[in-house]
CSV table of C-alpha atoms in Angstrom, one decimal:
chain,number,residue,atom,x,y,z
A,172,SER,CA,4.3,-9.2,35.2
A,173,GLN,CA,5.8,-7.1,32.5
A,174,GLN,CA,2.5,-7.0,30.5
A,175,GLY,CA,1.4,-3.6,29.4
A,176,GLU,CA,-1.9,-2.1,30.2
A,177,GLU,CA,-4.2,-0.5,27.6
A,178,ASP,CA,-7.1,1.8,28.1
A,179,PRO,CA,-9.8,1.9,27.5
A,180,GLN,CA,-10.6,-1.8,27.5
A,181,ALA,CA,-13.5,-1.1,25.1
A,182,LEU,CA,-14.4,1.9,22.9
A,183,SER,CA,-17.4,2.5,20.8
A,184,ILE,CA,-17.5,5.5,18.4
A,185,GLN,CA,-19.5,6.7,15.4
A,186,GLU,CA,-18.1,6.2,12.0
A,187,GLY,CA,-16.0,9.2,10.9
A,188,GLU,CA,-14.9,10.1,14.4
A,189,ASN,CA,-11.4,9.7,15.7
A,190,ALA,CA,-10.4,6.9,18.1
A,191,THR,CA,-7.6,7.1,20.6
A,192,MET,CA,-6.2,4.2,22.5
A,193,ASN,CA,-3.5,4.3,25.2
A,194,CYS,CA,-0.8,1.9,26.3
A,195,SER,CA,1.4,1.9,29.3
A,196,TYR,CA,4.3,-0.4,30.0
A,197,LYS,CA,6.8,-1.1,32.8
A,198,THR,CA,10.3,-1.7,31.5
A,199,SER,CA,12.8,0.1,29.2
A,200,ILE,CA,12.1,-0.7,25.6
A,201,ASN,CA,13.8,-0.9,22.2
A,202,ASN,CA,10.6,-0.4,20.3
A,203,LEU,CA,6.8,-0.4,20.7
A,204,GLN,CA,4.5,-1.9,18.1
A,205,TRP,CA,0.7,-1.8,17.5
A,206,TYR,CA,-1.2,-4.7,16.1
A,207,ARG,CA,-4.8,-5.2,15.0
A,208,GLN,CA,-6.8,-8.4,15.5
A,209,ASN,CA,-10.1,-9.0,13.8
A,210,SER,CA,-12.4,-11.4,15.7
A,211,GLY,CA,-11.1,-15.0,15.5
A,212,ARG,CA,-8.1,-14.1,13.4
A,213,GLY,CA,-4.4,-13.6,13.7
A,214,LEU,CA,-2.8,-10.3,14.5
A,215,VAL,CA,-1.8,-7.8,11.8
A,216,HIS,CA,1.2,-5.5,12.4
A,217,LEU,CA,0.2,-1.8,12.0
A,218,ILE,CA,3.2,0.4,13.0
A,219,LEU,CA,6.5,0.2,14.9
A,220,ILE,CA,8.0,3.2,16.8
A,221,ARG,CA,11.5,3.0,18.1
A,222,SER,CA,12.5,4.3,21.6
A,223,ASN,CA,14.3,7.3,20.1
A,224,GLU,CA,11.2,8.4,18.1
A,225,ARG,CA,8.4,10.4,19.5
A,226,GLU,CA,5.8,10.3,16.8
A,227,LYS,CA,5.1,8.3,13.7
A,228,HIS,CA,2.4,8.3,11.0
A,229,SER,CA,1.0,5.7,8.7
A,230,GLY,CA,-2.0,6.6,6.6
A,231,ARG,CA,-4.8,7.3,9.1
A,232,LEU,CA,-2.7,6.1,12.0
A,233,ARG,CA,-0.7,8.3,14.3
A,234,VAL,CA,1.4,6.8,17.1
A,235,THR,CA,3.1,8.8,19.9
A,236,LEU,CA,5.7,7.5,22.4
A,237,ASP,CA,6.7,9.0,25.7
A,238,THR,CA,9.5,7.0,27.2
A,239,SER,CA,9.7,9.2,30.3
A,240,LYS,CA,6.1,8.2,31.1
A,241,LYS,CA,6.4,4.7,29.6
A,242,SER,CA,3.3,5.3,27.5
A,243,SER,CA,2.1,5.3,23.9
A,244,SER,CA,-1.1,6.3,22.1
A,245,LEU,CA,-2.6,5.2,18.9
A,246,LEU,CA,-4.9,7.6,17.1
A,247,ILE,CA,-7.1,6.4,14.2
A,248,THR,CA,-8.5,9.3,12.3
A,249,ALA,CA,-11.8,9.3,10.3
A,250,SER,CA,-12.8,5.8,11.5
A,251,ARG,CA,-14.5,3.3,9.3
A,252,ALA,CA,-16.6,0.3,10.0
A,253,ALA,CA,-13.7,-1.9,8.9
A,254,ASP,CA,-11.6,-0.5,11.7
A,255,THR,CA,-13.7,-2.6,14.2
A,256,ALA,CA,-11.2,-4.9,15.8
A,257,SER,CA,-9.1,-5.4,18.9
A,258,TYR,CA,-5.9,-3.3,19.1
A,259,PHE,CA,-2.8,-4.5,21.0
A,260,CYS,CA,0.4,-2.7,21.9
A,261,ALA,CA,3.5,-4.8,22.2
A,262,THR,CA,6.9,-3.8,23.5
A,263,GLU,CA,10.3,-5.3,22.8
A,264,GLY,CA,12.6,-4.9,25.8
A,265,ASN,CA,16.2,-3.8,25.5
A,266,PHE,CA,17.5,-7.3,26.2
A,267,GLY,CA,17.8,-8.3,22.5
A,268,ASN,CA,15.9,-11.5,22.9
A,269,GLU,CA,13.4,-11.2,20.0
A,270,LYS,CA,10.4,-11.3,22.3
A,271,LEU,CA,7.4,-9.0,22.4
A,272,THR,CA,5.2,-8.4,25.5
A,273,PHE,CA,1.6,-7.7,24.5
A,274,GLY,CA,-0.7,-5.3,26.3
A,275,THR,CA,-4.2,-6.3,27.4
A,276,GLY,CA,-5.9,-4.8,24.3
A,277,THR,CA,-8.6,-2.3,23.4
A,278,ARG,CA,-11.8,-3.6,21.7
A,279,LEU,CA,-12.8,-0.9,19.2
A,280,THR,CA,-16.3,-0.8,17.8
A,281,ILE,CA,-17.2,1.6,15.0
A,282,ILE,CA,-20.9,2.3,14.7
A,283,PRO,CA,-22.0,2.9,11.1
B,94,ASP,CA,2.3,-14.1,-1.5
B,95,ALA,CA,4.7,-14.7,1.3
B,96,MET,CA,2.8,-15.8,4.4
B,97,VAL,CA,2.4,-17.8,7.6
B,98,ILE,CA,0.1,-20.8,7.3
B,99,GLN,CA,-1.5,-22.7,10.2
B,100,ASN,CA,-3.2,-26.0,9.9
B,101,PRO,CA,-5.7,-26.9,10.9
B,102,ARG,CA,-7.8,-23.8,11.5
B,103,TYR,CA,-10.0,-25.6,13.9
B,104,GLN,CA,-9.0,-28.7,15.9
B,105,VAL,CA,-11.1,-30.7,18.3
B,106,THR,CA,-9.4,-33.1,20.6
B,107,GLN,CA,-10.4,-35.2,23.6
B,108,PHE,CA,-9.2,-34.6,27.1
B,109,GLY,CA,-5.7,-36.3,27.4
B,110,LYS,CA,-5.4,-37.1,23.7
B,111,PRO,CA,-2.1,-35.8,22.2
B,112,VAL,CA,-2.6,-33.2,19.5
B,113,THR,CA,-0.2,-31.5,17.1
B,114,LEU,CA,-0.6,-28.1,15.5
B,115,SER,CA,1.4,-27.0,12.6
B,116,CYS,CA,2.8,-23.8,11.2
B,117,SER,CA,4.7,-23.1,8.0
B,118,GLN,CA,6.1,-19.9,6.5
B,119,THR,CA,7.3,-18.8,3.1
B,120,LEU,CA,9.0,-15.7,4.5
B,121,ASN,CA,12.3,-17.5,5.2
B,122,HIS,CA,12.4,-15.8,8.6
B,123,ASN,CA,14.8,-16.8,11.3
B,124,VAL,CA,12.5,-16.6,14.3
B,125,MET,CA,9.3,-18.5,14.8
B,126,TYR,CA,7.0,-18.1,17.8
B,127,TRP,CA,4.0,-19.9,19.4
B,128,TYR,CA,1.5,-17.9,21.4
B,129,GLN,CA,-1.6,-19.1,23.3
B,130,GLN,CA,-4.5,-16.6,23.3
B,131,LYS,CA,-7.6,-17.2,25.5
B,132,SER,CA,-10.8,-15.3,24.9
B,133,SER,CA,-10.5,-11.5,25.3
B,134,GLN,CA,-6.9,-11.8,26.5
B,135,ALA,CA,-3.5,-10.8,25.2
B,136,PRO,CA,-1.4,-13.4,23.3
B,137,LYS,CA,0.8,-15.2,25.7
B,138,LEU,CA,4.2,-16.4,24.4
B,139,LEU,CA,4.8,-20.1,25.0
B,140,PHE,CA,8.2,-20.4,23.3
B,141,HIS,CA,10.2,-19.3,20.2
B,142,TYR,CA,13.0,-20.5,18.0
B,143,TYR,CA,15.8,-18.4,16.7
B,144,ASP,CA,16.9,-20.6,13.9
B,145,LYS,CA,17.4,-24.0,15.7
B,146,ASP,CA,17.8,-22.4,19.1
B,147,PHE,CA,14.8,-23.2,21.3
B,148,ASN,CA,13.7,-20.6,23.9
B,149,ASN,CA,11.1,-21.7,26.4
B,150,GLU,CA,9.2,-19.3,28.6
B,151,ALA,CA,9.6,-20.0,32.3
B,152,ASP,CA,5.9,-20.4,32.9
B,153,THR,CA,5.1,-22.6,29.9
B,154,PRO,CA,3.8,-26.0,31.1
B,155,ASP,CA,5.8,-29.1,30.4
B,156,ASN,CA,2.7,-30.4,28.6
B,157,PHE,CA,3.6,-28.1,25.7
B,158,GLN,CA,6.5,-29.1,23.4
B,159,SER,CA,7.7,-27.8,20.1
B,160,ARG,CA,9.7,-29.0,17.1
B,161,ARG,CA,11.3,-27.0,14.3
B,162,PRO,CA,12.6,-29.5,11.7
B,163,ASN,CA,13.6,-26.9,9.2
B,164,THR,CA,13.4,-23.1,8.6
B,165,SER,CA,9.9,-23.4,7.1
B,166,PHE,CA,8.0,-25.5,9.6
B,167,CYS,CA,7.3,-25.5,13.3
B,168,PHE,CA,5.0,-27.7,15.3
B,169,LEU,CA,3.3,-27.3,18.7
B,170,ASP,CA,2.7,-30.6,20.5
B,171,ILE,CA,0.3,-30.8,23.4
B,172,ARG,CA,1.0,-34.1,25.1
B,173,SER,CA,-2.1,-34.4,27.3
B,174,PRO,CA,-4.6,-31.6,26.6
B,175,GLY,CA,-6.7,-30.4,29.5
B,176,LEU,CA,-9.9,-28.4,29.4
B,177,GLY,CA,-7.8,-25.3,30.3
B,178,ASP,CA,-5.7,-25.7,27.1
B,179,ALA,CA,-8.7,-24.7,25.0
B,180,ALA,CA,-7.6,-21.5,23.2
B,181,MET,CA,-6.5,-19.9,20.0
B,182,TYR,CA,-2.9,-20.9,19.2
B,183,LEU,CA,-1.1,-18.4,17.1
B,184,CYS,CA,2.2,-18.9,15.2
B,185,ALA,CA,4.3,-15.9,14.2
B,186,THR,CA,7.6,-15.2,12.5
B,187,SER,CA,10.0,-12.4,12.4
B,188,GLY,CA,13.1,-11.8,10.3
B,189,ALA,CA,15.3,-10.6,13.2
B,190,GLY,CA,15.0,-9.7,16.8
B,191,GLY,CA,12.7,-6.9,17.7
B,192,GLU,CA,11.2,-6.3,14.3
B,193,GLU,CA,7.5,-6.7,13.4
B,194,GLN,CA,6.0,-10.2,13.7
B,195,TYR,CA,3.9,-11.8,11.0
B,196,PHE,CA,1.1,-13.9,12.3
B,197,GLY,CA,-0.8,-16.8,10.9
B,198,PRO,CA,-4.6,-17.0,11.1
B,199,GLY,CA,-4.4,-19.2,14.2
B,200,THR,CA,-5.7,-22.6,15.2
B,201,ARG,CA,-8.8,-22.7,17.5
B,202,LEU,CA,-8.4,-25.7,19.8
B,203,THR,CA,-11.4,-27.2,21.5
B,204,VAL,CA,-10.9,-29.9,24.2
B,205,THR,CA,-13.9,-32.1,24.9
């Protein structure tokens, strides 16, 4: 399976703290994306980082990519209760076939 | 607002009774995807269309079929639903290969 792995599987933190989630994958990629999914809803795209980029920021989100280790991390700073959701990484392989392979996800709970 | 719409949001069908789920988009995107997501798991790609070109995943059961009559609409047909097909079905679109995907809210399918 080419599915990525995320850790931790679940994470609970106090509101205001930072949350870090990690993603590992197996094959060469064109880009890696992070998505958020609220319970029972569709996924929402958060950020895309290309294989030639090492770090990217968007608001309270910071993503890093290490292609030598085939890993990425998502940092959410100053967490809020509304950040409670599942977070998935997804990779696009370098085959040019429009497909994403999703990781197993991290369930993040922010405690008010 | 441009969006991806899925109907119905909740669908109950009987074991073996054919069911059709629908997806429409106002984004004018070339690519449309169907994913199956079971509880606490990653979305699993069933198939996707690049314009009219249909791309089936190797492990998608023959029980699942799809139609894309035009750019805006895509349908998922489950010919003989089994209990194991109960899941959330997510439709997504993207403008070109490898870019972010836009997800609909999903259809929760229950098989009785």
